[in-house]
Amino acid sequence: MLGMVYKVVEQLFAKKSTNYFPSKYILEDTADTLKKGTIHPPVGVKEGFRGRLEYNVESCTGCGLCSKVCPANAIELYPAVINDKKTKRIVIYLSRCTYCQECVNICPKNSIQITTHFFMADYNKYDASLVVGLEHRKKYELKEEGSPDVQKEGN
Amino acid sequence: MKTESIVTVLQNKLGSHIQASREKITNYGNGINRVTLWISIDRESFHSSIAILKTMGRLHISTPMPYKEYEDRIELIYPFALKEKDTKFSEIMVIISVDIPKDDLKIRTITDIVPGALFMERETMEMIGVEIEDIPDPRRLFTGNYLPDGVYPLRTPKSKESMQ
Amino acid sequence: MKSDITYPLNIGPVHPAFKEPIKFTFRIEGEKVVGADIDFGYTHRAIERIAQERNYIQIIYLLERVCGICSFSHPMAYCLAIEDVAGIEVPPRARYIRTIVGELERLHSHLLWTGVAAHEIGFDTLFMYTWNIREKVLDCLEELTGNRINYAMLTIGGVRRDITADNAQTIHQVLEYYEELYNRTSEILLDDLTLRARTEGVGILTIEQAERLCAVGPTARGSGLMKDVRVDYPVNAYYEILWLKPVSPRDIGKEPIGDVYDRMAVRVLEIQQAIKIIQFCMENLPEGDINTGSGAVKMINALKKLEGEGVGRYEAPRGEVCHYVILDNQEHPVQIKVKAPTYSNGFTWAPMLTNIEIADIPIVVASIDPCVACADRMTYVQADGSRTTISWEELRAKSIQKYKGVRRQWMK
């Protein structure tokens, strides 16, 4: 029992450790935030943490294995034209992603990489920052009449 | 426990009502085995076979009943865990399957022998549509009363499109 | 109030005393509860149905989401079931890593439960205290698997991540931390007068009732029924731990009567047991592969050609998890049946809740460590209030339409 009282007293004098949400906005505007209080840096993550995915459009071959194993159907294949060749590329909707790393493990060309980046909170889940590969899609997507703009949909 | 003895006891008491049995033993070394025993029993003697199993040891029902659908019948599967002795790793899975014709989807309750099976029987009734006779509590378990009669969620056909 | 008048008392579906939606209808006589009825089904997610349309690898991650706290146990039982059908032999190192992660999960789940139980009887200081010390094991799991919960650690035929030397050091540190804390924490939990006054003799489940109603896990062991899948049935590395036996309140010199205190004692003792098991596994961790080496696509293709049935059983922190899978030459299992511990234990609420006082309802309900989301893992889809039925195809088409619309809107 005494041990717990000791802990309670210790907690009373501990530093506050909360920040404003979403924290990514704080980093842009440090001066104003500091007027309201202090910034507590986030608790670091260890190596091996599953965070934001990164996609390399150049090395991707469009095989579609990642979208096959993705448990959340967060990976969408779309027809693309790169170097005048018809092929396929992917976009990853991070709002649906479960961060299981299956796509990273299965990719034969290591085109998808996992990072330890975890500042992803946003008010809009289809924001450009939460759809990996969106800028490539705008550039390469094959826009043909009658072709479905969405190839794979979630169940 | 020897699986043969279970089958023999059941066969002695019920005779030809035991339609088939097979066993699967996985050896883990040091005399430790994982034993699974499948027994097919016809509907008439299903209830008495559970009563016989109950006398052999601690009978525990492990999962709600899965089923296999054929053209004219449904095979309902009751997975039990049976433990006879208090020694370690002596629990074996006894999986009883019963064929029920589709035009007469009825089976007798086992809640008088294994009262813990009540939730599972209620789920079977609402999800698969097999009527459990003499069940003490025939209400639906998961779906509310808004579900129309004759709709059994787990028996809805798969959509072709989603198979891609 | 006259004693011969009973009146009904509805608690739930949404009530602050319960952490998840579940509805109880009690019959009350004065201050006493004389009857209880339980209504499930407010958090249905159709997981068994969804599993019928996913491939074998996707299902692992789907089943992790049956329950947030037992997020290792459900895929574990599923992997055991699939390995049983396919006859895949799991390498020894993988079996030990599975055991270690499973026991770390048990550690954090029991700490979580003690916090919840303390909260239910109004002892919020203890709640904060146990949840604070629980952080350490969650951080350890994060380093080991990549996530705090929903570890994504398992695959069919092994595990996905190895325990490196750095990880091993972290595990040792965490174990030391808990060993040091154990005496102090167990003293608060088992000897504190407030806790004893609120838990002793409350919510009794006798051994006969526990056996009849097929109770599992700490609920059964608290009543003195020695039921533990780790000891009854060979799984993972548990059969190589020769000293392992089910815990019971007898270990602290108390004959079990099946009240809330006994169930709490079992969980507290299991924290100690989990520490010992992890220590054993770390000392005896064999070298070698951590999975069968075949990738996800290869595994799906191999399982596609299989036919058969398999059972997977695993002792989750709350009790027995059992999965039954039926394969039939398809990319998806034909049937998968999930049984969560609360499904078995839910029925034991009826005798426990009889003859207690109204104020004791929350702690008795919490004493089986209920996880309603586990029990409610399937549903039927319904239209909004108008009571019209939508078919699966229609609903699917509608959702896709909605999803497309939203996506287009933001793509521009």
XYZ file of C-alpha atoms in Angstrom:
731
model
C 0.000 0.000 0.000
C 2.780 2.422 0.938
C 4.466 1.799 -2.365
C 1.415 3.043 -4.144
C 1.221 6.251 -2.091
C 4.835 6.928 -2.996
C 3.980 6.472 -6.663
C 1.007 8.813 -6.432
C 3.122 11.583 -4.890
C 5.751 11.053 -7.541
C 3.149 11.407 -10.288
C 1.886 14.670 -8.788
C 5.188 16.356 -9.503
C 5.884 14.726 -12.835
C 6.052 16.793 -15.994
C 3.030 17.009 -18.237
C 3.490 14.986 -21.353
C 0.632 15.896 -23.655
C 0.682 17.939 -26.845
C -1.827 19.616 -29.075
C -3.448 17.499 -31.752
C -2.568 16.777 -34.523
C 1.048 17.174 -33.656
C 2.151 17.658 -37.234
C 0.697 21.159 -37.159
C 2.742 22.050 -34.128
C 5.997 21.505 -35.907
C 5.165 24.086 -38.585
C 4.316 26.789 -36.131
C 6.627 26.328 -33.200
C 6.724 29.934 -32.006
C 2.972 30.273 -31.527
C 2.684 26.931 -29.863
C 5.414 27.826 -27.429
C 3.382 30.800 -26.214
C 0.668 28.451 -25.097
C 3.005 26.012 -23.400
C 5.910 23.709 -23.908
C 6.330 21.104 -26.578
C 7.040 17.630 -25.398
C 8.899 15.651 -27.978
C 7.170 12.373 -28.801
C 8.371 9.206 -27.165
C 10.783 7.676 -29.607
C 10.104 4.399 -31.307
C 12.537 1.543 -31.555
C 13.887 0.063 -34.714
C 11.357 -2.276 -36.233
C 8.329 -0.132 -35.475
C 5.771 -0.341 -38.224
C 5.009 3.137 -39.455
C 4.229 4.962 -42.646
C 4.820 3.113 -45.911
C 6.970 4.459 -48.720
C 6.601 3.513 -52.339
C 9.155 3.574 -55.111
C 7.334 3.904 -58.408
C 10.443 3.375 -60.557
C 11.349 -0.091 -59.326
C 7.730 -1.300 -59.140
C 6.778 -3.781 -61.843
C 3.045 -3.741 -61.266
C 2.790 -7.421 -60.388
C -0.016 -6.826 -57.906
C 1.155 -9.304 -55.274
C 0.923 -6.649 -52.567
C -2.726 -5.978 -53.266
C -3.376 -9.707 -53.138
C -2.068 -10.189 -49.608
C -3.202 -6.860 -48.174
C -5.690 -7.777 -45.423
C -7.454 -4.413 -45.504
C -7.566 -3.971 -49.291
C -5.730 -0.692 -48.757
C -3.652 -1.121 -51.910
C -5.272 -0.204 -55.168
C -3.916 -1.172 -58.582
C -4.488 1.257 -61.426
C -3.549 1.015 -65.097
C -0.660 3.310 -65.940
C 1.462 4.315 -68.892
C 5.160 4.598 -68.162
C 7.711 5.030 -70.959
C 4.918 4.413 -73.488
C 4.265 1.001 -72.028
C 0.989 -0.089 -70.557
C 1.513 -1.359 -67.037
C 0.103 -1.078 -63.542
C 1.022 0.866 -60.474
C -0.372 1.122 -56.954
C -1.595 3.675 -54.471
C -1.776 2.874 -50.756
C -4.563 4.352 -48.672
C -2.967 4.749 -45.261
C -6.329 5.428 -43.665
C -7.205 1.796 -44.300
C -3.737 0.374 -43.748
C -3.303 -1.935 -40.770
C 0.515 -1.695 -40.793
C 1.027 -5.441 -40.957
C 4.014 -5.224 -43.312
C 2.840 -8.110 -45.520
C 3.215 -6.024 -48.692
C 6.764 -5.070 -47.729
C 7.693 -8.692 -47.186
C 6.143 -9.945 -50.380
C 7.377 -7.271 -52.825
C 9.910 -8.948 -55.164
C 11.563 -5.611 -56.042
C 11.476 -4.031 -52.563
C 9.452 -1.161 -53.946
C 7.483 -0.735 -50.736
C 9.423 0.186 -47.630
C 8.260 0.617 -44.073
C 9.508 3.553 -42.044
C 9.276 4.422 -38.365
C 7.429 7.642 -39.152
C 4.187 7.846 -37.200
C 2.960 11.454 -37.415
C -0.026 10.718 -39.569
C -2.995 12.204 -37.777
C -5.083 14.339 -40.038
C -8.626 15.610 -40.320
C -9.168 14.223 -43.819
C -8.404 10.591 -44.501
C -7.996 11.089 -48.247
C -5.484 13.887 -47.782
C -2.476 13.736 -50.111
C -0.286 12.954 -47.127
C -2.330 9.842 -46.373
C -2.414 8.349 -49.874
C 1.003 7.009 -50.791
C 1.726 7.282 -54.505
C -0.974 9.822 -55.284
C 1.354 12.208 -57.109
C 2.523 9.374 -59.387
C -1.034 8.401 -60.044
C -1.865 11.885 -61.284
C 1.142 11.720 -63.577
C 1.019 8.195 -64.974
C -2.564 7.045 -64.774
C -3.998 5.775 -68.048
C -7.098 7.808 -68.718
C -9.056 5.905 -71.283
C -12.704 6.184 -72.051
C -14.579 3.332 -70.450
C -11.752 2.044 -68.325
C -12.742 1.668 -64.708
C -11.013 4.269 -62.612
C -11.074 1.983 -59.667
C -9.818 -1.536 -60.184
C -10.083 -3.034 -56.791
C -12.537 -2.228 -54.132
C -12.892 -3.331 -50.559
C -15.399 -5.891 -49.536
C -6.974 -42.264 -23.511
C -7.083 -44.669 -26.401
C -9.322 -43.567 -29.199
C -10.168 -47.164 -30.046
C -11.776 -47.632 -26.667
C -14.110 -44.674 -27.246
C -15.163 -46.003 -30.628
C -15.533 -49.527 -29.258
C -17.700 -48.403 -26.355
C -19.900 -46.386 -28.675
C -20.140 -49.232 -31.155
C -21.036 -51.761 -28.477
C -23.833 -49.598 -27.190
C -25.139 -48.158 -30.433
C -24.123 -50.717 -33.049
C -24.541 -49.670 -36.636
C -25.642 -46.151 -35.744
C -21.968 -45.238 -35.783
C -21.431 -44.612 -39.461
C -17.742 -43.900 -39.658
C -14.801 -42.890 -37.549
C -11.290 -41.752 -38.223
C -8.517 -40.441 -36.050
C -5.528 -38.206 -36.457
C -2.593 -38.460 -34.096
C 0.258 -35.969 -34.143
C 3.248 -37.025 -32.116
C 5.203 -34.416 -30.188
C 7.802 -36.720 -28.676
C 8.073 -37.945 -25.078
C 4.802 -39.801 -25.495
C 2.827 -36.590 -25.959
C 0.226 -36.847 -28.676
C -2.369 -34.540 -30.052
C -5.357 -36.721 -30.805
C -8.392 -35.775 -32.848
C -11.165 -38.268 -33.381
C -13.935 -37.759 -35.911
C -17.101 -39.841 -35.524
C -20.170 -39.744 -37.754
C -23.348 -40.694 -36.001
C -26.866 -40.822 -37.350
C -29.483 -38.514 -35.968
C -31.480 -41.078 -33.953
C -28.619 -42.097 -31.689
C -26.821 -38.738 -31.575
C -28.272 -37.747 -28.226
C -27.514 -41.065 -26.550
C -23.958 -41.037 -27.889
C -23.318 -37.687 -26.188
C -24.740 -39.149 -22.982
C -22.274 -42.042 -23.277
C -19.374 -39.658 -23.921
C -20.354 -37.665 -20.864
C -19.922 -40.743 -18.670
C -16.333 -41.180 -19.910
C -14.944 -37.984 -18.464
C -15.093 -34.204 -18.457
C -16.940 -33.179 -21.606
C -16.461 -29.642 -22.832
C -17.899 -28.176 -26.000
C -15.227 -26.193 -27.771
C -16.748 -24.156 -30.565
C -20.165 -23.323 -31.931
C -21.205 -25.860 -34.515
C -19.766 -25.457 -38.000
C -21.592 -27.140 -40.839
C -21.048 -28.509 -44.304
C -23.746 -28.067 -46.870
C -24.512 -30.740 -49.438
C -27.272 -30.889 -51.989
C -29.821 -32.722 -49.875
C -28.384 -32.598 -46.374
C -26.456 -30.560 -43.874
C -23.642 -32.061 -41.866
C -23.567 -30.463 -38.447
C -20.297 -30.786 -36.554
C -20.044 -30.784 -32.763
C -16.453 -30.305 -31.553
C -16.016 -31.673 -28.029
C -12.967 -31.819 -25.834
C -12.986 -34.943 -23.704
C -10.710 -35.419 -20.732
C -10.772 -38.744 -18.959
C -7.794 -38.680 -16.658
C -6.139 -35.920 -14.706
C -2.783 -36.487 -16.374
C -1.221 -33.845 -18.548
C -2.002 -33.635 -22.266
C -4.695 -36.273 -21.993
C -7.465 -34.137 -23.470
C -8.583 -35.317 -26.888
C -10.860 -33.704 -29.404
C -13.927 -35.805 -30.191
C -15.669 -34.325 -33.182
C -19.149 -35.677 -33.728
C -20.828 -35.048 -37.033
C -24.486 -35.625 -37.733
C -26.243 -35.641 -41.081
C -29.541 -33.801 -41.183
C -31.736 -33.955 -44.302
C -32.609 -30.535 -45.669
C -36.329 -31.119 -45.772
C -36.345 -31.869 -42.049
C -33.766 -29.612 -40.408
C -34.194 -30.729 -36.822
C -31.978 -32.119 -34.128
C -32.469 -32.848 -30.450
C -30.883 -30.532 -27.928
C -27.892 -31.622 -25.882
C -28.334 -28.954 -23.216
C -29.740 -31.554 -20.823
C -26.330 -33.287 -20.924
C -23.980 -30.358 -21.575
C -25.780 -27.222 -20.310
C -22.937 -25.015 -21.524
C -23.925 -25.736 -25.116
C -27.005 -23.516 -24.904
C -25.423 -20.450 -26.519
C -23.998 -22.594 -29.281
C -27.359 -24.193 -30.015
C -29.041 -20.805 -30.064
C -26.431 -19.577 -32.505
C -26.924 -22.656 -34.691
C -30.641 -21.980 -34.776
C -30.305 -18.379 -35.878
C -27.253 -18.614 -38.117
C -27.677 -21.964 -39.868
C -31.388 -22.546 -39.457
C -31.284 -25.988 -37.893
C -34.147 -26.281 -35.472
C -33.095 -27.532 -32.063
C -35.877 -29.535 -30.459
C -36.673 -29.080 -26.763
C -34.195 -26.228 -26.367
C -34.876 -24.489 -23.043
C -34.357 -21.002 -24.474
C -35.252 -20.654 -28.166
C -34.610 -16.894 -28.416
C -32.090 -15.488 -30.837
C -28.614 -14.932 -29.442
C -26.897 -12.365 -31.626
C -29.315 -10.955 -34.151
C -32.251 -9.006 -32.860
C -35.895 -9.621 -33.534
C -35.740 -7.420 -36.607
C -34.302 -10.306 -38.625
C -37.071 -11.755 -40.788
C -37.914 -15.429 -40.379
C -36.213 -17.815 -42.726
C -33.070 -15.720 -43.179
C -29.950 -17.441 -41.931
C -26.903 -15.160 -42.181
C -24.249 -17.858 -42.435
C -26.096 -19.680 -45.185
C -26.369 -16.752 -47.589
C -24.687 -17.640 -50.872
C -21.340 -16.094 -51.605
C -21.334 -13.297 -54.117
C -19.555 -14.249 -57.317
C -18.227 -10.767 -57.853
C -16.321 -10.643 -54.597
C -14.386 -13.763 -55.522
C -12.706 -11.741 -58.284
C -40.094 -2.740 0.023
C -41.979 -5.950 0.477
C -39.793 -8.940 -0.143
C -42.321 -10.749 -2.317
C -42.266 -8.106 -5.024
C -39.694 -8.427 -7.758
C -39.113 -5.767 -10.338
C -36.971 -5.682 -13.480
C -33.804 -3.618 -13.806
C -32.297 -3.001 -17.218
C -28.617 -2.241 -17.458
C -27.171 -1.656 -20.872
C -26.725 -1.998 -23.813
C -24.585 1.086 -23.256
C -23.737 1.730 -19.648
C -20.705 3.266 -17.966
C -20.292 0.242 -15.711
C -19.518 -2.012 -18.659
C -16.752 -1.345 -21.089
C -18.597 -2.775 -24.049
C -22.210 -2.882 -25.161
C -24.100 -5.714 -23.528
C -27.573 -5.758 -22.093
C -28.562 -7.267 -18.771
C -32.068 -7.615 -17.481
C -32.097 -8.306 -13.768
C -34.957 -9.259 -11.562
C -34.535 -7.434 -8.286
C -36.049 -8.174 -4.926
C -35.303 -5.271 -2.627
C -31.552 -4.904 -2.972
C -30.989 -8.490 -4.071
C -30.657 -9.774 -7.594
C -32.762 -12.896 -8.009
C -32.426 -13.465 -11.722
C -30.351 -12.291 -14.645
C -30.763 -12.432 -18.382
C -28.049 -11.548 -20.871
C -28.484 -10.154 -24.347
C -25.517 -10.184 -26.702
C -25.133 -8.851 -30.179
C -24.549 -5.115 -30.018
C -21.036 -5.178 -31.473
C -21.419 -7.642 -34.305
C -18.924 -7.372 -37.115
C -19.592 -10.490 -39.217
C -16.028 -11.675 -38.902
C -16.779 -15.325 -39.652
C -18.677 -14.282 -42.750
C -15.966 -11.892 -43.923
C -13.380 -14.633 -43.411
C -15.169 -16.735 -45.999
C -14.163 -14.199 -48.641
C -10.563 -13.545 -47.672
C -7.526 -15.627 -48.453
C -5.619 -17.532 -45.803
C -3.026 -14.839 -45.153
C -5.529 -11.986 -44.984
C -7.567 -13.888 -42.403
C -4.704 -13.776 -39.889
C -4.977 -9.999 -39.727
C -8.730 -10.086 -39.776
C -8.785 -12.411 -36.772
C -6.354 -10.223 -34.875
C -9.180 -7.765 -34.818
C -11.669 -10.108 -33.214
C -10.401 -8.709 -29.943
C -7.869 -6.004 -29.217
C -6.490 -7.551 -26.059
C -6.358 -11.176 -27.232
C -4.934 -10.068 -30.557
C -2.336 -12.813 -30.379
C -4.632 -15.619 -29.261
C -7.141 -15.613 -32.087
C -4.672 -15.741 -34.995
C -2.681 -18.246 -32.928
C -5.622 -20.634 -32.746
C -6.299 -20.085 -36.437
C -2.681 -20.803 -37.404
C -2.725 -23.947 -35.261
C -5.907 -25.067 -36.994
C -4.496 -24.478 -40.479
C -1.225 -26.188 -39.532
C -3.296 -29.095 -38.259
C -5.074 -29.456 -41.606
C -2.002 -28.977 -43.756
C 0.338 -30.970 -41.534
C 2.866 -28.150 -41.373
C 5.554 -28.633 -38.784
C 6.507 -25.460 -36.960
C 10.234 -25.004 -36.273
C 11.159 -25.162 -32.556
C 12.425 -21.593 -32.407
C 9.121 -20.341 -33.783
C 7.236 -22.340 -31.156
C 9.271 -20.724 -28.392
C 8.838 -17.224 -29.805
C 5.109 -17.837 -30.036
C 5.093 -18.863 -26.393
C 7.060 -15.792 -25.320
C 4.788 -13.340 -27.142
C 1.725 -15.199 -25.890
C 2.868 -14.952 -22.296
C 3.759 -11.278 -22.643
C 0.222 -10.801 -23.861
C -1.097 -12.676 -20.835
C 0.963 -10.406 -18.592
C -0.489 -7.239 -20.057
C -4.009 -8.624 -20.234
C -4.044 -9.585 -16.557
C -2.604 -6.222 -15.556
C -5.310 -4.584 -17.620
C -7.949 -6.694 -15.925
C -6.779 -5.848 -12.403
C -7.011 -2.200 -13.370
C -10.531 -2.622 -14.710
C -11.607 -4.581 -11.630
C -10.192 -1.897 -9.348
C -12.022 0.731 -11.356
C -15.295 -1.181 -11.066
C -15.157 -1.142 -7.271
C -14.143 2.506 -7.225
C -10.499 2.011 -6.352
C -9.212 4.278 -9.111
C -5.751 4.767 -7.652
C -5.034 1.099 -8.137
C -6.459 1.330 -11.640
C -3.987 4.083 -12.550
C -1.185 2.201 -10.859
C -1.638 -1.110 -12.693
C -2.170 0.590 -16.036
C 0.982 2.560 -15.475
C 3.106 -0.514 -14.849
C 1.452 -2.211 -17.812
C 3.113 0.306 -20.140
C 6.429 -1.466 -19.743
C 5.214 -4.741 -21.228
C 3.463 -2.903 -24.044
C 6.701 -1.112 -24.905
C 8.463 -4.463 -24.858
C 5.874 -5.914 -27.228
C 6.259 -2.906 -29.482
C 9.957 -3.461 -29.758
C 9.532 -7.188 -30.269
C 6.736 -7.179 -32.820
C 6.424 -3.630 -34.160
C 3.096 -2.783 -32.590
C 1.742 -2.364 -29.098
C -1.409 -4.347 -29.836
C -2.367 -6.214 -33.026
C 1.162 -7.527 -33.234
C 1.061 -8.971 -36.786
C 3.613 -11.452 -35.497
C 2.148 -14.731 -36.654
C 2.103 -16.453 -39.962
C 1.063 -19.938 -40.949
C 3.997 -22.189 -40.113
C 5.884 -19.884 -37.788
C 6.421 -16.286 -36.793
C 7.425 -13.264 -38.842
C 10.052 -11.688 -36.648
C 12.966 -13.131 -34.789
C 14.076 -12.236 -31.285
C 17.434 -10.522 -31.682
C 20.057 -10.079 -28.978
C 18.803 -6.527 -28.348
C 15.241 -7.765 -27.963
C 16.393 -10.464 -25.572
C 18.015 -7.836 -23.401
C 14.804 -5.789 -23.334
C 12.792 -8.851 -22.355
C 15.213 -9.547 -19.504
C 14.926 -5.968 -18.294
C 11.142 -6.090 -18.425
C 11.055 -9.387 -16.552
C 13.337 -8.014 -13.864
C 11.102 -4.968 -13.540
C 8.021 -7.117 -13.047
C 9.702 -9.553 -10.697
C 10.700 -6.643 -8.530
C 7.206 -5.189 -8.638
C 5.377 -8.473 -8.268
C 5.593 -8.751 -4.477
C 4.423 -5.212 -3.938
C 1.592 -5.457 -6.466
C 0.378 -8.859 -5.331
C 0.329 -7.582 -1.761
C -2.005 -4.748 -2.770
C -4.179 -7.028 -4.858
C -4.469 -9.963 -2.503
C -4.240 -8.448 0.986
C -5.791 -5.024 0.694
C -8.777 -4.753 3.027
C -10.954 -2.725 0.650
C -10.441 -5.172 -2.157
C -11.079 -8.169 0.080
C -14.229 -6.656 1.475
C -15.623 -6.071 -1.973
C -14.595 -9.351 -3.585
C -14.755 -12.110 -0.988
C -17.889 -14.209 -1.075
C -19.307 -12.246 -4.009
C -20.371 -13.806 -7.299
C -19.906 -17.431 -6.402
C -19.581 -20.056 -9.122
C -19.231 -23.541 -7.684
C -17.010 -26.161 -9.265
C -20.038 -28.215 -10.343
C -21.602 -25.220 -12.050
C -18.301 -24.359 -13.721
C -18.023 -27.857 -15.133
C -21.640 -28.063 -16.228
C -21.584 -24.669 -17.928
C -18.255 -25.364 -19.690
C -16.451 -22.433 -18.053
C -12.904 -21.805 -19.264
C -9.764 -19.996 -18.199
C -9.340 -18.146 -14.894
C -13.103 -18.341 -14.333
C -12.935 -22.147 -14.228
C -9.650 -22.248 -12.330
C -10.961 -19.783 -9.763
C -13.686 -22.295 -8.985
C -11.116 -25.032 -8.578
C -11.712 -26.678 -11.948
C -8.245 -27.470 -13.290
C -8.834 -26.604 -16.894
C -5.989 -25.122 -18.916
C -5.422 -25.768 -22.600
C -1.685 -25.241 -22.139
C -1.603 -28.290 -19.891
C -4.447 -30.385 -21.286
C -3.553 -30.199 -24.935
C -0.112 -29.864 -26.519
C 0.377 -26.412 -28.038
C 3.473 -24.355 -28.863
C 6.325 -24.872 -26.402
C 4.161 -25.460 -23.341
C 4.502 -29.233 -23.482
C 8.252 -28.879 -23.067
C 7.841 -26.985 -19.794
C 7.634 -29.900 -17.411
C 6.812 -27.962 -14.259
C 3.829 -26.194 -15.811
C 0.542 -26.805 -14.048
C -2.725 -24.886 -13.855
C -2.703 -22.303 -11.073
C -5.428 -22.199 -8.476
C -6.072 -20.281 -5.245
C -4.645 -23.350 -3.478
C -1.201 -22.016 -4.396
C -1.661 -19.230 -1.861
C -3.158 -21.625 0.669
C -6.825 -20.921 0.092
C -9.433 -23.484 -0.773
C -11.240 -22.130 -3.872
C -14.923 -21.330 -3.493
C -15.279 -19.594 -6.852
C -15.861 -16.015 -5.756
C -14.442 -12.866 -7.347
C -11.455 -12.943 -5.006
C -10.479 -16.430 -6.210
C -10.643 -15.388 -9.815
C -8.506 -12.380 -9.014
C -6.008 -14.553 -7.164
C -5.734 -16.845 -10.182
C -4.951 -13.908 -12.437
C -2.396 -12.459 -10.041
C -0.696 -15.842 -9.754
C -0.720 -16.187 -13.507
C 1.262 -12.975 -13.799
C 3.996 -14.699 -11.827
C 3.606 -17.875 -13.866
C 3.885 -15.914 -17.115
C 7.148 -14.345 -15.933
C 8.519 -17.809 -15.143
C 7.437 -19.227 -18.489
C 9.095 -16.384 -20.397
C 12.276 -16.865 -18.380
C 12.243 -20.577 -19.194
C 11.700 -19.913 -22.886
C 14.441 -17.276 -23.033
C 16.894 -19.658 -21.403
C 15.985 -22.549 -23.659
C 15.409 -20.641 -26.892
C 16.601 -23.004 -29.631
C 18.482 -21.821 -32.700
C 17.106 -22.282 -36.178
C 14.481 -21.075 -38.588
C 11.525 -19.011 -37.471
C 9.125 -20.123 -40.166
C 8.789 -22.629 -42.953
C 10.415 -20.242 -45.410
C 7.673 -20.272 -47.979
C 6.255 -16.849 -48.713
C 2.678 -15.759 -48.437
C 1.743 -16.460 -52.066
C 3.323 -19.905 -51.976
C 1.446 -20.685 -48.786
C -1.877 -19.569 -50.253
C -1.254 -21.692 -53.351
C -0.411 -24.724 -51.248
C -3.479 -24.333 -49.050
C -5.678 -23.839 -52.107
C -5.158 -27.469 -53.035
C -6.120 -28.813 -49.643
C -9.255 -30.352 -48.341
C -10.039 -31.181 -44.755
C -10.915 -29.992 -41.303
C -8.767 -28.834 -38.453
C -9.035 -27.659 -34.883
C -6.825 -25.099 -33.221
C -6.984 -24.512 -29.495
C -5.046 -22.027 -27.482
C -5.246 -20.694 -23.953
C -5.853 -16.975 -24.217
C -5.513 -14.820 -21.083
C -9.268 -15.109 -20.625
C -9.604 -18.804 -21.352
C -9.820 -21.256 -24.188
C -9.889 -19.946 -27.743
C -10.894 -22.586 -30.250
C -11.084 -22.273 -34.002
C -12.517 -24.850 -36.373
C -11.687 -24.490 -40.051
C -13.010 -26.400 -43.038
C -10.983 -26.233 -46.248
C -12.290 -27.297 -49.621
C -9.874 -26.629 -52.502
C -10.535 -22.922 -52.448
C -8.603 -19.770 -51.835
C -10.896 -19.124 -48.897
C -11.901 -21.438 -46.085
C -15.423 -22.734 -46.526
C -16.188 -22.337 -42.846
C -14.339 -20.887 -39.949
C -15.836 -21.023 -36.503
C -14.420 -18.829 -33.792
C -15.046 -19.401 -30.119
C -13.852 -16.752 -27.736
C -13.528 -17.318 -23.976
C -16.381 -14.957 -23.153
C -18.666 -17.062 -25.313
C -18.165 -19.979 -22.931
C -18.018 -17.886 -19.798
C -20.976 -15.664 -20.597
C -23.334 -18.364 -19.450
C -21.701 -18.524 -16.016
C -22.962 -15.000 -15.334
C -26.411 -16.381 -14.568
C -25.451 -18.282 -11.368
C -22.845 -15.670 -10.400
C -25.247 -12.771 -10.561
C -27.947 -14.483 -8.553
C -28.192 -13.488 -4.881
C -25.821 -10.556 -5.027
C -26.518 -6.929 -4.309
C -27.066 -4.317 -7.003
C -23.843 -2.517 -6.112
C -21.843 -5.664 -6.782
C -23.112 -6.127 -10.322
C -20.228 -4.300 -12.073
C -17.453 -6.198 -10.317
C -19.149 -9.581 -10.759
C -19.719 -8.883 -14.440
C -16.106 -7.784 -14.817
C -14.813 -10.771 -12.867
C -14.852 -13.136 -15.834
C -12.862 -10.533 -17.788
C -15.595 -10.189 -20.386
C -14.745 -9.275 -23.913
C -18.044 -8.697 -25.608
C -16.395 -7.915 -28.908
C -14.893 -11.414 -28.866
C -18.190 -13.112 -28.310
C -20.007 -10.914 -30.820
C -17.855 -11.624 -33.793
C -20.551 -11.972 -36.386
C -23.561 -10.069 -37.511
C -26.329 -9.661 -39.911
C -26.478 -6.467 -41.905
C -29.617 -4.411 -41.586
C -31.044 -1.278 -43.102
C -31.500 1.866 -41.057
C -34.612 1.664 -38.954
C -36.950 1.105 -41.880
C -36.768 -2.667 -41.371
C -36.228 -3.451 -45.020
C -33.766 -6.156 -45.794
C -30.821 -5.509 -48.069
C -29.140 -8.436 -49.748
C -25.401 -8.910 -49.456
C -24.840 -7.902 -53.097
C -26.921 -4.774 -52.825
C -25.164 -3.706 -49.676
C -21.789 -4.337 -51.200
C -22.662 -2.371 -54.332
C -23.937 0.469 -52.184
C -20.798 0.616 -50.071
C -18.586 0.580 -53.141
C -20.610 3.370 -54.667
C -20.258 5.430 -51.522
C -16.560 4.723 -51.268
C -15.985 5.676 -54.906
C -17.902 8.901 -54.490
C -15.868 9.956 -51.505
C -12.662 9.024 -53.219
C -13.446 10.967 -56.402
C -14.360 13.979 -54.391
C -10.960 14.086 -52.761
C -8.965 13.049 -55.767
C -9.779 16.258 -57.613
